[in-house]
Coordinates of C-alpha atoms and ligand atoms in Angstrom, one line a residue:
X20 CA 172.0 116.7 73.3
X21 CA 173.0 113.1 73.5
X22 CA 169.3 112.0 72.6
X23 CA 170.0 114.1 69.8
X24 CA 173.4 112.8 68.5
X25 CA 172.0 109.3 68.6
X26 CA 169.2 110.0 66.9
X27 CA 171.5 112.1 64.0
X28 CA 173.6 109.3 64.1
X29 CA 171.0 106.3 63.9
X30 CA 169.7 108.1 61.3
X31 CA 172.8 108.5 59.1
X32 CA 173.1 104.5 59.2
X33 CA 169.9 104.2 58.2
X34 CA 170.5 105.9 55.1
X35 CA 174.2 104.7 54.8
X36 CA 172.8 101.0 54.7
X37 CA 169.6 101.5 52.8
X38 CA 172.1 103.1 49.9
X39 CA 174.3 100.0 50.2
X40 CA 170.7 97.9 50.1
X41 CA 169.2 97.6 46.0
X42 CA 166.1 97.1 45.6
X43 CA 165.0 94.6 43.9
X44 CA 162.1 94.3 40.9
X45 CA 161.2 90.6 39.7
X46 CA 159.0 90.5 36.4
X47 CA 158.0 86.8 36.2
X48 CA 156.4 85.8 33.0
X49 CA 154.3 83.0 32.3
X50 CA 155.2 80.3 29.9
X51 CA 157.7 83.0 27.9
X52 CA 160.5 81.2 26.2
X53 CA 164.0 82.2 25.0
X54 CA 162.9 81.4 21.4
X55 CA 160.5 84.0 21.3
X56 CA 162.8 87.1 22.6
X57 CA 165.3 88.6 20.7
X58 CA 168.0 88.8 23.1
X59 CA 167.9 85.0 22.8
X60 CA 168.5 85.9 19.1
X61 CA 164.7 85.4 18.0
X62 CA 163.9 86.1 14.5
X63 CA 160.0 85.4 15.3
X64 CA 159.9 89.0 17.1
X65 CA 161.3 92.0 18.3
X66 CA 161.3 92.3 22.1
X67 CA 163.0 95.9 23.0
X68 CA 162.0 96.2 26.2
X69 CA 163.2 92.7 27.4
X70 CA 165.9 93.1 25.5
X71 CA 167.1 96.2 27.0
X72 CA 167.4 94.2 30.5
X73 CA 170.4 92.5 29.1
X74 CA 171.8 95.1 27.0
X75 CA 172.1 97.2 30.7
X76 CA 172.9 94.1 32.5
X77 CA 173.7 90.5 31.9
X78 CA 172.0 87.8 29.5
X79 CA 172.1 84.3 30.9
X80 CA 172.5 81.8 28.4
X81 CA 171.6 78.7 30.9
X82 CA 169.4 79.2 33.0
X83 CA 166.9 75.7 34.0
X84 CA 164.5 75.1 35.9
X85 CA 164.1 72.2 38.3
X86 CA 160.5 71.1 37.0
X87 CA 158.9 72.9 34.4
X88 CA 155.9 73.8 35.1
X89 CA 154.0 76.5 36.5
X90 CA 152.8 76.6 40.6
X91 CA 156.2 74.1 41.7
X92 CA 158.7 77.2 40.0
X93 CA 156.9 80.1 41.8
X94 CA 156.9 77.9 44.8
X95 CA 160.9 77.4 44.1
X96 CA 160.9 80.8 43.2
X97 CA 160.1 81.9 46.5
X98 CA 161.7 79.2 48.5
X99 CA 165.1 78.4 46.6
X100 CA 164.3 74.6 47.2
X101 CA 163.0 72.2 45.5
X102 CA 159.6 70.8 44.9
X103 CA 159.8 67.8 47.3
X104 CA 161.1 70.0 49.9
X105 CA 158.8 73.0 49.7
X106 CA 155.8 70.8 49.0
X107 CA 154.9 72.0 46.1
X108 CA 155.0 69.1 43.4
X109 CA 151.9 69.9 41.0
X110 CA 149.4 72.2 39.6
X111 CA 146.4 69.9 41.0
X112 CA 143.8 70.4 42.5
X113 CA 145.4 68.5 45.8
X114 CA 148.3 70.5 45.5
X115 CA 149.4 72.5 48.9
X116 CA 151.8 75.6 49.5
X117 CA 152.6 76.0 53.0
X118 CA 152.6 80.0 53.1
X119 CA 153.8 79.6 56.5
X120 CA 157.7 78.5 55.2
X121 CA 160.4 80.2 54.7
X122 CA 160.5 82.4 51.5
X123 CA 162.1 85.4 50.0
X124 CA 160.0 88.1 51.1
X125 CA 160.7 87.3 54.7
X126 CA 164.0 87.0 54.7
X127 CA 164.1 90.8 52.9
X128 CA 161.8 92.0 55.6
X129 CA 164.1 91.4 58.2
X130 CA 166.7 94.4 56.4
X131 CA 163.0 96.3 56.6
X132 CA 162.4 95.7 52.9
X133 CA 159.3 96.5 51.6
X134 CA 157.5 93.5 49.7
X135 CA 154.6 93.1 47.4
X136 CA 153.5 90.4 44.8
X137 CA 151.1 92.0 42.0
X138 CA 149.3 89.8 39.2
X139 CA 149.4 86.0 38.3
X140 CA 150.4 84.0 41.6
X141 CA 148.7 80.5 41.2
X142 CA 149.4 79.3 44.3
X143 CA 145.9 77.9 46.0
X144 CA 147.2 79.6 49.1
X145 CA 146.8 83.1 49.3
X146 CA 150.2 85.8 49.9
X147 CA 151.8 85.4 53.2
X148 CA 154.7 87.7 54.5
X149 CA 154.4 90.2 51.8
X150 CA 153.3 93.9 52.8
X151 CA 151.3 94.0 49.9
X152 CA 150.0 92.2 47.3
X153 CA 147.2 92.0 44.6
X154 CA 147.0 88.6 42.5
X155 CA 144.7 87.1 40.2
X156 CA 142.5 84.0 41.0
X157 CA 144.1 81.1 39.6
X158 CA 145.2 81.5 36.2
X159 CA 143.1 84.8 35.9
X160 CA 141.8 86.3 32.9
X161 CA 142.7 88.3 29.4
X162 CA 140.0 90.9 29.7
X163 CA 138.3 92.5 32.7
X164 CA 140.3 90.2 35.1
X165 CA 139.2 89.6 38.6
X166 CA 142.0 90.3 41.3
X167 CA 141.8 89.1 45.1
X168 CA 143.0 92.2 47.2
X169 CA 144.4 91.8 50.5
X170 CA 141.0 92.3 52.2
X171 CA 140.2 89.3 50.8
X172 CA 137.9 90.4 47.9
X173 CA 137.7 89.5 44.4
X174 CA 136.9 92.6 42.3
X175 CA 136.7 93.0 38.7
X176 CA 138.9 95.8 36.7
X177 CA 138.1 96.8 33.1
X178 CA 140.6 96.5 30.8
X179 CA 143.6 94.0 29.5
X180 CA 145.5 92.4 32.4
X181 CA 149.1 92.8 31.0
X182 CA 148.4 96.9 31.5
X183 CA 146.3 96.2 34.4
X184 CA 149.1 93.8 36.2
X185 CA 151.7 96.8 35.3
X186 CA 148.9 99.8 36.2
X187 CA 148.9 97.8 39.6
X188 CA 152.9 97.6 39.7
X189 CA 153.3 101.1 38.7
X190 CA 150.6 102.3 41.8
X191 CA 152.1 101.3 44.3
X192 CA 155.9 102.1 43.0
X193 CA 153.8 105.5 43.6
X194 CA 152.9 105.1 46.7
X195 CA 155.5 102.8 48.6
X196 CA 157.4 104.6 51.5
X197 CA 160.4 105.5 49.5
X198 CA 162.8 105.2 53.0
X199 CA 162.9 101.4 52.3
X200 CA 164.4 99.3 49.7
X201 CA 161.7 97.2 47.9
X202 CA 161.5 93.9 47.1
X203 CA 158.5 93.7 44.0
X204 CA 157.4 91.2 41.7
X205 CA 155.3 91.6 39.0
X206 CA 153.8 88.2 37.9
X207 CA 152.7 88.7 34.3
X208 CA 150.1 86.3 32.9
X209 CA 151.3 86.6 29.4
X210 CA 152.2 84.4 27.2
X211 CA 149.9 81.9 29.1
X212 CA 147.3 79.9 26.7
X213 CA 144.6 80.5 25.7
X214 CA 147.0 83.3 24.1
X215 CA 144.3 86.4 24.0
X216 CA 146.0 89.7 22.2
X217 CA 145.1 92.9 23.2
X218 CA 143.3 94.2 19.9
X219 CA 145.8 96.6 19.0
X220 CA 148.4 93.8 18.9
X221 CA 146.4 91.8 16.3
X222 CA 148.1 93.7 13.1
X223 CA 151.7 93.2 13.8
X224 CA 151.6 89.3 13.4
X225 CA 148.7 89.0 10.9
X226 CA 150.3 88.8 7.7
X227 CA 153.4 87.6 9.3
X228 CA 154.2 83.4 8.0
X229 CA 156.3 81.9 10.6
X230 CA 159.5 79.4 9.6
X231 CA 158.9 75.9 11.2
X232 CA 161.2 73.9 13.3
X233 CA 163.1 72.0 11.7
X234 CA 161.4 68.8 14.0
X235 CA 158.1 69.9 13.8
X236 CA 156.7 66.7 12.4
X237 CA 158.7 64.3 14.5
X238 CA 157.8 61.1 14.7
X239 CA 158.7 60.0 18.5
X240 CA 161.1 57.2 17.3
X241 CA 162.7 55.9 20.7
X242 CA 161.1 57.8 22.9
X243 CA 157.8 56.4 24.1
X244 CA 157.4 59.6 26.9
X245 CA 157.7 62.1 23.6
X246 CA 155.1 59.8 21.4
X247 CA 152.3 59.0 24.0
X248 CA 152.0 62.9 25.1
X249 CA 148.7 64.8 24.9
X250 CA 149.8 68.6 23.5
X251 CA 150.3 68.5 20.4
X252 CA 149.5 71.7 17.5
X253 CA 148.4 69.1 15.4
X254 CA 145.9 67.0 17.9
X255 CA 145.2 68.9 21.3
X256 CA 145.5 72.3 19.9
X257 CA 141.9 73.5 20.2
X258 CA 140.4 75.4 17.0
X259 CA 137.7 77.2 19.5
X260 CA 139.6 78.0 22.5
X261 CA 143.0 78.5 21.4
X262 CA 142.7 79.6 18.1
X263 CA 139.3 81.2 18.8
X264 CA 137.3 80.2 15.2
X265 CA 133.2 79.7 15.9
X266 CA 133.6 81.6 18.8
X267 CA 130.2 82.9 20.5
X268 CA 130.7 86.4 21.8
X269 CA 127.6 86.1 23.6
X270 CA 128.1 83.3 26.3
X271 CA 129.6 83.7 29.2
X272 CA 133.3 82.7 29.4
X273 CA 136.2 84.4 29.2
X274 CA 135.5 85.8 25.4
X275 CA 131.9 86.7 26.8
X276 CA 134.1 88.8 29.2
X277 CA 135.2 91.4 26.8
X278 CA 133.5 94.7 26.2
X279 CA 131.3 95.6 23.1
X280 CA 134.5 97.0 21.0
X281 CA 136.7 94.3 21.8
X282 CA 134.5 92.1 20.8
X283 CA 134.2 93.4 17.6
X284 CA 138.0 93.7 17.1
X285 CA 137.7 89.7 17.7
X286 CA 135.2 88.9 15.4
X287 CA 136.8 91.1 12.8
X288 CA 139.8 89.9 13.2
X289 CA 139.2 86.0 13.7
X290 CA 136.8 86.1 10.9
X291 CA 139.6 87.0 8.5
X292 CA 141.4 83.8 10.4
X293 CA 138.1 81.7 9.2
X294 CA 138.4 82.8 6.1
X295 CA 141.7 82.1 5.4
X296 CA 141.3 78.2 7.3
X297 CA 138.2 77.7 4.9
X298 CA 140.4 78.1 2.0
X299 CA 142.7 75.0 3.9
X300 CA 140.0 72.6 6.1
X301 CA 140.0 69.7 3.4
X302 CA 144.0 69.5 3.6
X303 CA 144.9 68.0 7.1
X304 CA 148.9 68.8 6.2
X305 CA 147.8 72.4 5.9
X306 CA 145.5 72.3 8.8
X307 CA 148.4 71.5 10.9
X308 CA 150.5 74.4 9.3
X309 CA 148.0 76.9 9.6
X310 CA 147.3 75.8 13.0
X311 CA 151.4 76.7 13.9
X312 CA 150.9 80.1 12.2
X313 CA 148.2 80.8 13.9
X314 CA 149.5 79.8 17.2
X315 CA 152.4 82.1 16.6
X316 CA 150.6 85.4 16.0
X317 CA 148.6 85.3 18.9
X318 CA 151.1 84.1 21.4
X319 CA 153.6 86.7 19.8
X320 CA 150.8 89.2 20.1
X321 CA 150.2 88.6 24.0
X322 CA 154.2 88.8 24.0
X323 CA 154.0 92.5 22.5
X324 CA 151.9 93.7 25.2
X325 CA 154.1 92.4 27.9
X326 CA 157.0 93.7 26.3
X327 CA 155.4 97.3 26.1
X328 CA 154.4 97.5 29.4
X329 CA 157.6 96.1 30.9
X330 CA 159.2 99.3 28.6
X331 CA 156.4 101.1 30.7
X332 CA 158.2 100.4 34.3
X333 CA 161.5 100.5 33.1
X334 CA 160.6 104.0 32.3
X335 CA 159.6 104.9 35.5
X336 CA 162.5 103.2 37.1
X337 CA 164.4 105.7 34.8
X338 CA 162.3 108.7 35.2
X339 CA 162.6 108.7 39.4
X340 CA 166.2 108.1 39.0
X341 CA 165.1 104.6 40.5
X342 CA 167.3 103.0 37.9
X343 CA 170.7 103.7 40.0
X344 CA 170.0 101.4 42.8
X345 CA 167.9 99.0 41.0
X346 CA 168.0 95.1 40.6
X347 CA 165.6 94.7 37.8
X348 CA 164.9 90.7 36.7
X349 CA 163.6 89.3 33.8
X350 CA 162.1 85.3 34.3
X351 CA 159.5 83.2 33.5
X352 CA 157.9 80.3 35.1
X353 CA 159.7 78.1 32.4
X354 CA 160.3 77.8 28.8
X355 CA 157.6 76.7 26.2
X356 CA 157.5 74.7 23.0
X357 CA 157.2 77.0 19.9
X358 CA 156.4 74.1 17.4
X359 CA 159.3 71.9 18.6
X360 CA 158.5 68.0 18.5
X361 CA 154.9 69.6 17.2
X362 CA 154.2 70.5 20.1
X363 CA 153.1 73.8 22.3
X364 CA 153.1 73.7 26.5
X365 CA 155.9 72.6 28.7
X366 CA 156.7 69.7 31.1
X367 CA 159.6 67.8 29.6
X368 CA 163.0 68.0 30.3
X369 CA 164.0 68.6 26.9
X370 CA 165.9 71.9 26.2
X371 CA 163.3 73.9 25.1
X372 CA 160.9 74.0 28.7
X373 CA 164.4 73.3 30.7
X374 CA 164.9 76.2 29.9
X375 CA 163.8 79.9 30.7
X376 CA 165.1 83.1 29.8
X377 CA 167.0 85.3 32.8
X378 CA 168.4 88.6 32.3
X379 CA 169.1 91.2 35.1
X380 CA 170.7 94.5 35.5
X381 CA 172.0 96.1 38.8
X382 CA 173.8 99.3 36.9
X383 CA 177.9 99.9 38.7
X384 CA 177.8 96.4 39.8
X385 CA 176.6 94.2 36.8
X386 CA 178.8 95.3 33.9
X387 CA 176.3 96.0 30.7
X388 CA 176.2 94.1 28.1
X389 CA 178.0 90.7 29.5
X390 CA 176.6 87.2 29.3
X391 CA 176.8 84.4 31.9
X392 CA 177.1 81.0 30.7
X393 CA 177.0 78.7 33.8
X394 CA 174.7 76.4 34.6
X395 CA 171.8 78.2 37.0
X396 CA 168.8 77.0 38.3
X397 CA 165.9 78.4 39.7
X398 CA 166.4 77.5 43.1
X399 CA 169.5 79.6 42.8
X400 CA 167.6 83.4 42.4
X401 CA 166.2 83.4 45.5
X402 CA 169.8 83.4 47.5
X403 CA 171.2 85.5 44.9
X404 CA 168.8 88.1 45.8
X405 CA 169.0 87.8 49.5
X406 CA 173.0 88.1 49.2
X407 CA 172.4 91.1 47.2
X408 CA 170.2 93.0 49.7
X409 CA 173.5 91.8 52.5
X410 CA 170.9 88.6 54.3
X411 CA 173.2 85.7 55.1
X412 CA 171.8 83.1 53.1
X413 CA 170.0 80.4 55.3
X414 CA 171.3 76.9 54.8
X415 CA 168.6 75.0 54.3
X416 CA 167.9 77.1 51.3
X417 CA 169.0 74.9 48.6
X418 CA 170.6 77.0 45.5
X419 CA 173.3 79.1 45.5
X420 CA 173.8 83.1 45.0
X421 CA 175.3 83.4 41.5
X422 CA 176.7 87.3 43.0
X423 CA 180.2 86.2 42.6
X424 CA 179.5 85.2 39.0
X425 CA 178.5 88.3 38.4
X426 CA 181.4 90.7 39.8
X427 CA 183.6 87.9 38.3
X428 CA 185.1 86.5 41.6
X429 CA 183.9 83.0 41.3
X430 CA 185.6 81.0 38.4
X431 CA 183.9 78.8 35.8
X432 CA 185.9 75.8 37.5
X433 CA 183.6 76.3 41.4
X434 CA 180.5 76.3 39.9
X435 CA 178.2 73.4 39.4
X436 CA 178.6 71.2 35.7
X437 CA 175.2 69.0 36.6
X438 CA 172.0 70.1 37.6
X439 CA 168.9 67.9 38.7
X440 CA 165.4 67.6 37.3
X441 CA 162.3 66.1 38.7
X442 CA 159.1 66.7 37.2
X443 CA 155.5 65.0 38.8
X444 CA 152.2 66.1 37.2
X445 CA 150.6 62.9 35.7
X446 CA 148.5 62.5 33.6
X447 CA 146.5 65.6 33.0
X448 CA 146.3 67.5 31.7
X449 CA 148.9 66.8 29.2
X450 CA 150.3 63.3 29.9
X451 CA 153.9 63.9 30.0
X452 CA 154.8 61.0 32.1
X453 CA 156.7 61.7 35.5
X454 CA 160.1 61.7 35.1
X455 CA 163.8 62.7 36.6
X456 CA 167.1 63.9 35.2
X457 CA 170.3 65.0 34.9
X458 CA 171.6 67.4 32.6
X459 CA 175.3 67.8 32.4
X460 CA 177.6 70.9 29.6
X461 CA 177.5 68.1 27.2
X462 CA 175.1 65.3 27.7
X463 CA 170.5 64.7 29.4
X464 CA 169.7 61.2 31.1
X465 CA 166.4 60.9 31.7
X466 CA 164.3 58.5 33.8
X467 CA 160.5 58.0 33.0
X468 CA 157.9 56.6 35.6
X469 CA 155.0 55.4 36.3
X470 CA 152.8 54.9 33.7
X471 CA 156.3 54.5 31.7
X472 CA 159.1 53.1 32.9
X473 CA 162.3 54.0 30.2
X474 CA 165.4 55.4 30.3
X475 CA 166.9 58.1 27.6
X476 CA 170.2 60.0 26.8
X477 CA 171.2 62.9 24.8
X478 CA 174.4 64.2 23.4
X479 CA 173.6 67.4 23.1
X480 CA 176.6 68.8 21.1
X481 CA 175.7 66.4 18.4
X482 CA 171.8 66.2 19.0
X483 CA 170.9 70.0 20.1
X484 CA 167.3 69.1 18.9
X485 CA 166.9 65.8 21.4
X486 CA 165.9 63.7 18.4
X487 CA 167.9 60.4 18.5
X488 CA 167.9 58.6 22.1
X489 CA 171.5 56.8 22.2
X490 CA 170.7 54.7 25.4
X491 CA 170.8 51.6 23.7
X492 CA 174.0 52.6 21.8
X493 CA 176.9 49.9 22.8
X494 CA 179.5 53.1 22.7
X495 CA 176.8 55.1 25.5
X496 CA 177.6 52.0 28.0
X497 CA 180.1 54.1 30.2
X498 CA 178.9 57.0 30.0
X499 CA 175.5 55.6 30.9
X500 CA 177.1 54.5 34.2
X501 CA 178.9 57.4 35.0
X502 CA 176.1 59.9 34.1
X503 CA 173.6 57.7 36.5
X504 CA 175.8 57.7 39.3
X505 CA 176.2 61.5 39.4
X506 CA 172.3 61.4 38.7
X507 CA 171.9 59.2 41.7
X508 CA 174.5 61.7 43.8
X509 CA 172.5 64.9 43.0
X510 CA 169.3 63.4 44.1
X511 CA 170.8 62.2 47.5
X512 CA 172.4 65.5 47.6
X513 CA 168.8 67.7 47.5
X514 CA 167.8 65.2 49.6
X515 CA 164.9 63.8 46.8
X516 CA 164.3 60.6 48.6
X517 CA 161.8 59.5 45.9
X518 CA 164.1 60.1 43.4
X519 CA 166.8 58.3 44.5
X520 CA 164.8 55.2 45.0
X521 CA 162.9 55.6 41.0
X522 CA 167.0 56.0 39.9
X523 CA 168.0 52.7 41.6
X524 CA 165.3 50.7 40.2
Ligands
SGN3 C1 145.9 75.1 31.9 C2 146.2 75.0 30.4 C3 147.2 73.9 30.1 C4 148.5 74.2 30.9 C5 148.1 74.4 32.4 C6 149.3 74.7 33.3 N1 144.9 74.6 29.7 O1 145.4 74.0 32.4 O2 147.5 73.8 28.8 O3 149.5 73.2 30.8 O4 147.2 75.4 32.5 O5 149.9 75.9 32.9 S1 143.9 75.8 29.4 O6 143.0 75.2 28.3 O7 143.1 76.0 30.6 O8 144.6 76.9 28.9 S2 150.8 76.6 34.0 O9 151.6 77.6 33.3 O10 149.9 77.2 34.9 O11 151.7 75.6 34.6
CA4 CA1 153.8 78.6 33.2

C-alpha cells in the first residue's frame, strides 16, 4: 500500500512540475535581418508566419549580438558567454568549440528535458549533450542536402533543405516521449548566400523592383574599416554564384546537385534574369542596380520558404494543443546588410548586422502583442530559457534572463544602457578589420585593429544610418572620454582581457 502511495504520489509531481516546465522551441535563422520581416515593419515582404510570433507574444525591438557572425553566435547561443570565453572567436578553419562546456541543453537535461538540434549547426565539432540531433555538414546545401546523423553518417535526402530542416523538426515532434518538456531547435539555413529559391518561390519576387537605401552608394568618407572592406553588391557580389547567370547545370556543385525539373525551373528562370542584364551590361551604374534587384528576389525568395515552413510547425504546435505550454523563439545568427553602405553580408558593428530580429511567445505568461525595447544580447537567451524551465542560472553564464522583462517586474531603470562588441575574423573572407565596441540608447564607439588601427563614434539619434564619424568633432571630446571609459569597464567586466588591452592603446 505504501509502495503504492508513493508511487501515486511521485507520480503526481511529476506531472505537477512538468505542467509548470514549457517547453521550449528555438528557430534560428541564418543571416535573416529585421529589414526583411514585416513585423520589423518591412515593406520588401510579407513574413506571416514570423510575424505571427510577435503578434501572440512579444517583438523585441533591440536585440544585438556580441559579434556578428555566424559559428561565435551559435556558440554564444548555447553557452550565454562570450566568444573569448567559450572559445569560439571565428568561422576558420582553426576555429575550436569545446562540446565538452557547459551549454543549454545540459543544463535543461538536468529537469529531464528532452533536447535535439536539427539542421544548419556549423560548429566543426559535432552535437554534444543533446538527445538527438541531425545537422548539416558545414554550411550545407540548397538542394538534396547531406545531413550527419547521430550514428555518425552523412546521408543525402532529396529535396529543398528549408522543408527538409522542418520535415526533420516535425518527425521527431512525432515521435519524442511526450512525458518530457522539450528543448528543440531548428537551425534553418535560409537566408544564407548563395541565396538558392525553391522554384516555386521564383514568381513572387520576379517582377518585383526594390527601393534602395538611401546610402547605397556611400562613399566611406571617415571611415577607413567601411571603405577597405571586401563585400560589396557592386564589386564582390558574384554574377555566377550569387546571382547564378552562365550557370552550368551539368557540373558538379551545388547547382549540379539539383534534380532534372529543378534544373529546368533555373534555367528558365535565370535565363529571363540574362536577358533582362543583357539589355544593361554596357551601363556599370545599372549593373550595380540590377545586381541589388536581383540580390533581393532571391534572398526574399529563400525567406518565403522559411517563412512557410515555420507557419508549418506553428501549425502543429496548434493542432496537438502544444501551443498552451509552448516557448516558441524566433532568431537568427545576426542581422545582414540589405544594400546598406552597398553592401550584402555581416561583420560590422553597425546597426544593421548588430542587430537580429527576436520575437517569442509563451501564451498566459507573455502578454500578446507587446514589444520589449531594452537593450538584449545574445548571451542573454540562453539564461532566459533556463530560468523559464525553473534551472538556477549558473554564474559563470554571462547574460542575464530577460523573464522579469517580460512579466513586467523588472523596470527599464535595472537593466543594462551599454552592451559590448568584439568581433575577430580577419581578413577573409571579407576583410572587415577586427574591431570592438560599445553601443550605448544614444551613441557607437568603435575601435578598429590590426590591419587598422582607428577609432569611430556615432550619434545615432542624429545619424541612424552610421554615415558621418564625429570622433574628431572638438564638441565629441567628453563624450569621447566618458563613452571609452564605460567601453573599457564592460570589457573588464566580461572579463575580455584582449579587449581591454586593444582599448587602452
Ligand atoms: C561563406 C560565404 C561568406 C560568408 C561566410 C560566413 N561565402 O564563406 O559570404 O560571410 O560563409 O557566413 S560563400 O561564397 O561560400 O557563400 S556565416 O553565416 O556562416 O557566418
Ligand atoms: Ca549567419
Amino acid at each position: 500500500m505504501r509502495v503504492f502511495l508513493l508511487l501515486v504520489l511521485s507520480f503526481w509531481m511529476a506531472i505537477k512540475s512538468y505542467g509548470q516546465q514549457p517547453n521550449i522551441l528555438v528557430i534560428f535563422s541564418d543571416d535573416h535581418t529585421q529589414q526583411t520581416i514585416s513585423a520589423y515593419g518591412s515593406k520588401l515582404m510579407q513574413t506571416p508566419n514570423i510575424d505571427r510570433i510577435a503578434r501572440e507574444g512579444a517583438l523585441f525591438n533591440n536585440v544585438f549580438v556580441t559579434n556578428s557572425i555566424c559559428a561565435p553566435s551559435r556558440a554564444v547561443l548555447l553557452t550565454g558567454k562570450y566568444s573569448h570565453i567559450n572559445g569560439l572567436k571565428d568561422n576558420g578553419p582553426n576555429r575550436f568549440f569545446n562540446p565538452d562546456q557547459q551549454q543549454i541543453q545540459k543544463i535543461l537535461a538536468q529537469k529531464k528535458y528532452q533536447t535535439a538540434w536539427i539542421g544548419k549547426w556549423h560548429l566543426q565539432t559535432l552535437p554534444n549533450g543533446f538527445d538527438y540531433w541531425k545537422v548539416l555538414p558545414d554550411q550545407g546545401n540548397y538542394f538534396q542536402p547531406d545531413f550527419i546523423n547521430m550514428n555518425r553518417d552523412t546521408v543525402r535526402s532529396k529535396g529543398y533543405v528549408t522543408d527538409l530542416i522542418s520535415d526533420f523538426s516535425l518527425e521527431w515532434l512525432k515521435n519524442r516521449d511526450a512525458n518530457k518538456p522539450f528543448f528543440l531547435v531548428v537551425g534553418e539555413k535560409a537566408t544564407h548566400r548563395n541565396w538558392m529559391p525553391d522554384p516555386k518561390d521564383f514568381a513572387e519576387f520576379e517582377n518585383q523592383e526594390f527601393p534602395f537605401p538611401s546610402n547605397f552608394f556611400d562613399s566611406y568618407t571617415d571611415r577607413q574599416a567601411a571603405a577597405e572592406q571586401d563585400m560589396t553588391i557592386s564589386k564582390t557580389m558574384l554574377m555566377h554564384d550569387d546571382l547564378k547567370l552562365g550557370v552550368d547545370y551539368n557540373k558538379r556543385g551545388m547547382f549540379g546537385r539539383m534534380n532534372e525539373e529543378q534544373k529546368k525551373a533555373y534555367k528558365e528562370y535565370y535565363d529571363r534574369a540574362q536577358q533582362s542584364y543583357d539589355k544593361i551590361k554596357h551601363d556599370s551604374l545599372a549593373i550595380v542596380k540590377w545586381k541589388y534587384q536581383r540580390y533581393l528576389r532571391d534572398y526574399l525568395a529563400t525567406a518565403r520558404s522559411m517563412d512557410r515552413n515555420i507557419g508549418r510547425i506553428l501549425d502543429y504546435l496548434d493542432s496537438t494543443g502544444l501551443t498552451k505550454n509552448t516557448i516558441v523563439i524566433y532568431t537568427s545568427d545576426q542581422g545582414f546588410y540589405m544594400g546598406e553602405h552597398g553592401w550584402f553580408d555581416k561583420r560590422f558593428m553597425y546597426e544593421e548586422s548588430l542587430r537580429t530580429p527576436f520575437m517569442m511567445k509563451y501564451p498566459g505568461k507573455i502578454q500578446p502583442g507587446s514589444t520589449i525595447d531594452q537593450m538584449i544580447v545574445n548571451i542573454d537567451f540562453a539564461p532566459t530559457l533556463i530560468d523559464y524551465a525553473g534551472i538556477e542560472v549558473p554564474s559563470d553564464i554571462q547574460g542575464k534572463s530577460f523573464k522579469g522583462l517580460l512579466s513586467n517586474k523588472r523596470q527599464n531603470t535595472d537593466w543594462r544602457k551599454a552592451m559590448y562588441y568584439h568581433y575577430y575574423e580577419y581578413p577573409e573572407p571579407h576583410r572587415v578589420a577586427p574591431h570592438v565596441g560599445i553601443r550605448t540608447e544614444r551613441y557607437k564607439l568603435i575601435r578598429f585593429y590590426g590591419a587598422i588601427s582607428k577609432w569611430e563614434l556615432y550619434d545615432l539619434q542624429n545619424d541612424p544610418h552610421e554615415m558621418k564619424n564625429i570622433i574628431n568633432e572638438p564638441s565629441s571630446q567628453s563624450l569621447i572620454i566618458d563613452l571609452k571609459n564605460q567601453l573599457m569597464q564592460l570589457a573588464a567586466y566580461y572579463k575580455d582581457d584582449e579587449g581591454v588591452k586593444i582599448i587602452s592603446n
